[in-house]
Amino acid sequence: MSDTTVEARGLDLVFGDVAALSEIDLTVARGDFVSLIGPSGCGKTSLLRVVADLAQPTGGTILVNGTTPHAARLARAYGYVFQAPALLPWRTVERNVTLPLEIIGLPKDERRARACQQLESVGLAAFARKFPWQLSGGMQQRASIARALSLQPSLLLMDEPFGALDEITRDGLNLRLLRLWEATNLTVLFVTHSIEEAAFLSSRIVVMSARPGRIVEVIESDLPRGRDLDIRDDASFHALAHRVRTALRAGHSYG
Amino acid sequence: MKESRALPIAVALAILLLLWYAAAVALNWTQANGDLLATMSLAKPLLPAPHQIAVEFWNSTAGQRIDSKRSLIFHAAVTASSMLAGFALGVAIGLLLAILLVHVRVLDRALLPWIVASQTVPILALAPMIVVVFGAAGLTGLVPKAVISAYLSFFPVVIGVAKGLRAPDRLQLDLLHTYDAGRRRVFTVLRWPSAMRFLFPSLKVAIAAATVGAIVAELPTGAESGLGARLLAGSYYGQTLQIWAALAMASLLAASGVGAVVLLERLVIRARGGRL
Amino acid sequence: MTRNALPLLFGVAVLLLWQAAVVGFDIPRILLPAPTEIFAALIADPSTLFADLNQTFFHSTLIGLGIGCASGFGAALLVDRSPFLRRGFVPLASLAGALPIVGIAPIAVMWFGFDWPSKAAVVAALTFFPSFVHTVAGLESVGALERDLMVSLAASRGQMLRKLQLPASLPFLFAALKVNSVLALTGAVVAEFFGTPTVGMGFRIATEAARMNIDRVWAMIFVVALCGSGSYAIIALAERRLAYRS
Ligand SMILES: Nc1ncnc2c1ncn2[C@@H]1O[C@H](COP(=O)(O)OP(=O)(O)OP(=O)(O)O)[C@@H](O)[C@H]1O
Ligand SMILES: [Mg+2]
């Protein structure tokens, strides 16, 4: 398997007269944690959907795990956490998490074991038998993360997964996600509107601008591995956040 | 970017027409002694071809004097009168009941299950009774038929309008309370305008139901004129073309009823600046 | 329990008033028999009653309802595969649902004879359109994200249908069943006016009304109402057991 997980060259995506993506060049190495940040409507979701083979680019090339996005999707190469939990209301939390496993045809015992493990890791073990409407918004979002992880994918696509949560819950989930990423060989493509979140989590931050949606700057993080929430008070963190903010401003003045 | 519906509908219609012709040929095959052209021109076919129905429809409308017993327009007018009378009566009862249900809590709890249950009684089961009861009171002809139509059409109006009158949310009601508005004022400035969105879909269902009611009411009332009577007569004498032409006219009646409501809806929408 | 007490009380009050009025004002029985007389007529001839019930409810209505709902459901599954066909057929089917379809009863008699199959055919034609329109709406009701989820998992068409679209359309299917259970009974009774063997609830009502046996007519109306409300109640109960909260 190649060392690049996502390789996009000159990617274009046009909806009618809206250029959602324009000449996107992006390389995501295996084990990277890449955040996409940019103003609303700049094409972050669109880029994720192209990687996931949920949208077809109108120009350029893209490889996922060295193959087409289509082949990668059929190989179940990635887990996708959507902007909303998108849990099926007629299934319990546990059966929502086992849904991907049912689809790939795992035996029942294996499914339950994996669901149990994933729910444990997002702190929802006690809620396995509950229905989605019996959970808070943050718990629902955690369940949807457990669902995406149940396939044990090598690539995790996350679209503003914590956008609707309160600050404290968000911090907790951020830390969990960071630990998971550090402990496994996971590659993460992560969309966010929060500069802090991007700076805290990422190994690289991709700053985008709107109309047409293009990449303004790619910022390498110099924060150490194994960091925790306190790093956000450090000067190095502030410097990184400042670079992201500056790039975002530059992007805004483009359009 | 709204996709056009004209082409898909045209294609669907073409598919249905083709299937119809195929079915006509297949069903009439033995009666026509295996003659393909004859399958589409029998006098009493098992299933007439669409163009046969169109010709029969034309002959019994444009080809007849309007006051003739053979004119479909005459029969349609008879049915339309009880349909419209029943619709008006049904809507009036429906509106009244809806207003009562929304304003009197006890009635809502006591009456609503019975209103729902009333619709699980097939109207035709009641039709002979209605005829007998009204006949004893000296009322024959239009009245019992209109009552039967009304019985079918009041229901969607009650349910829809009651829902609409309850549509205003807490904030809007509170706002009016701060103005010290009474029930009547709340009704005229808030509840009634909010109910519009629910009223028109209900009216569409109601007028379709009133048409069915008007036709069905002619069966047990022994009516000699009207589309239902025409269906019954056609069935006695095995006149399939006459039955299908009457069915076409009945469909046209129902469709124009619904069309009229849609038109009214458009007018109201325009008066309210483009939205309901 | 208290939720049902009020309407029950109302029903009992109406019955009492009815009895009192008929007896008190000596209303002609031709106009309105007393509830007790209706009850007497109801239990007078159980074998005829059962034969009528068997013919109209257990054959015409239920078999027709089954065929109509199943074929509407099947047609919806077919049409769901093509957005083009869906855009063409759904408006036509909604329009057809507003037309007086019971009118095909005389034609059904010519095709299928006087016995219950012709009534079942009318019922099937009546219930087809609501079943079709509601099922299509249900299958379409799936949210974009949920659909994306299944696509991202490379779910097959069958899995998409079984695990997402069908469960999501359950509320729509129940709505169609409720509408249809009422339509079906109406259709079965109406169809009997265009010729029937000498059995059936519609036939009984028509002949007893002609003979001025009004108490028997009311007894039959009561049975029909019981069938209608009963099937409606069973469907509503099943819905409460099966349907999910969202
Ligand atoms: N299915 C679609 N049809 C037409 N235009 C679309 C479609 N999806 C997205 N767009 C357009 O493409 C552009 C990028 O949309 P996208 O959803 O990728 O933005 P985003 O960066 O995810 O925004 P947000 O931060 O608000 O989620 C927007 O201008 C949007 O209007
Ligand atoms: Mg987005």
Short mmCIF file of N, CA and C and ligand atoms in Angstrom, two decimals, chain A residues 40-41 43-46 83 159-160 191 193, ligand 2:
data_model
loop_
_atom_site.label_atom_id
_atom_site.label_comp_id
_atom_site.label_asym_id
_atom_site.label_seq_id
_atom_site.Cartn_x
_atom_site.Cartn_y
_atom_site.Cartn_z
N SER A 40 -17.63 29.62 5.59
CA SER A 40 -18.78 28.81 5.22
C SER A 40 -18.99 28.85 3.71
N GLY A 41 -19.22 27.70 3.12
CA GLY A 41 -19.47 27.63 1.69
C GLY A 41 -18.22 27.57 0.84
N GLY A 43 -16.33 24.98 0.40
CA GLY A 43 -16.16 23.69 -0.27
C GLY A 43 -15.54 22.61 0.58
N LYS A 44 -15.53 22.78 1.91
CA LYS A 44 -14.93 21.76 2.78
C LYS A 44 -15.71 20.45 2.71
N THR A 45 -17.03 20.57 2.86
CA THR A 45 -17.86 19.37 2.75
C THR A 45 -17.72 18.74 1.37
N SER A 46 -17.70 19.61 0.35
CA SER A 46 -17.58 19.10 -1.02
C SER A 46 -16.31 18.30 -1.19
N GLN A 83 -21.98 15.85 9.26
CA GLN A 83 -22.15 17.11 9.98
C GLN A 83 -23.22 16.98 11.07
N ASP A 159 -16.79 15.64 9.32
CA ASP A 159 -17.30 16.93 8.86
C ASP A 159 -17.90 17.68 10.04
N GLU A 160 -17.15 18.63 10.59
CA GLU A 160 -17.59 19.41 11.75
C GLU A 160 -18.27 18.52 12.79
N VAL A 191 -12.91 18.44 9.20
CA VAL A 191 -13.41 19.77 8.85
C VAL A 191 -13.83 20.49 10.13
N HIS A 193 -14.67 24.72 11.96
CA HIS A 193 -14.71 26.18 11.85
C HIS A 193 -13.89 26.82 12.94
MG MG D 2 -20.10 21.75 5.26
#
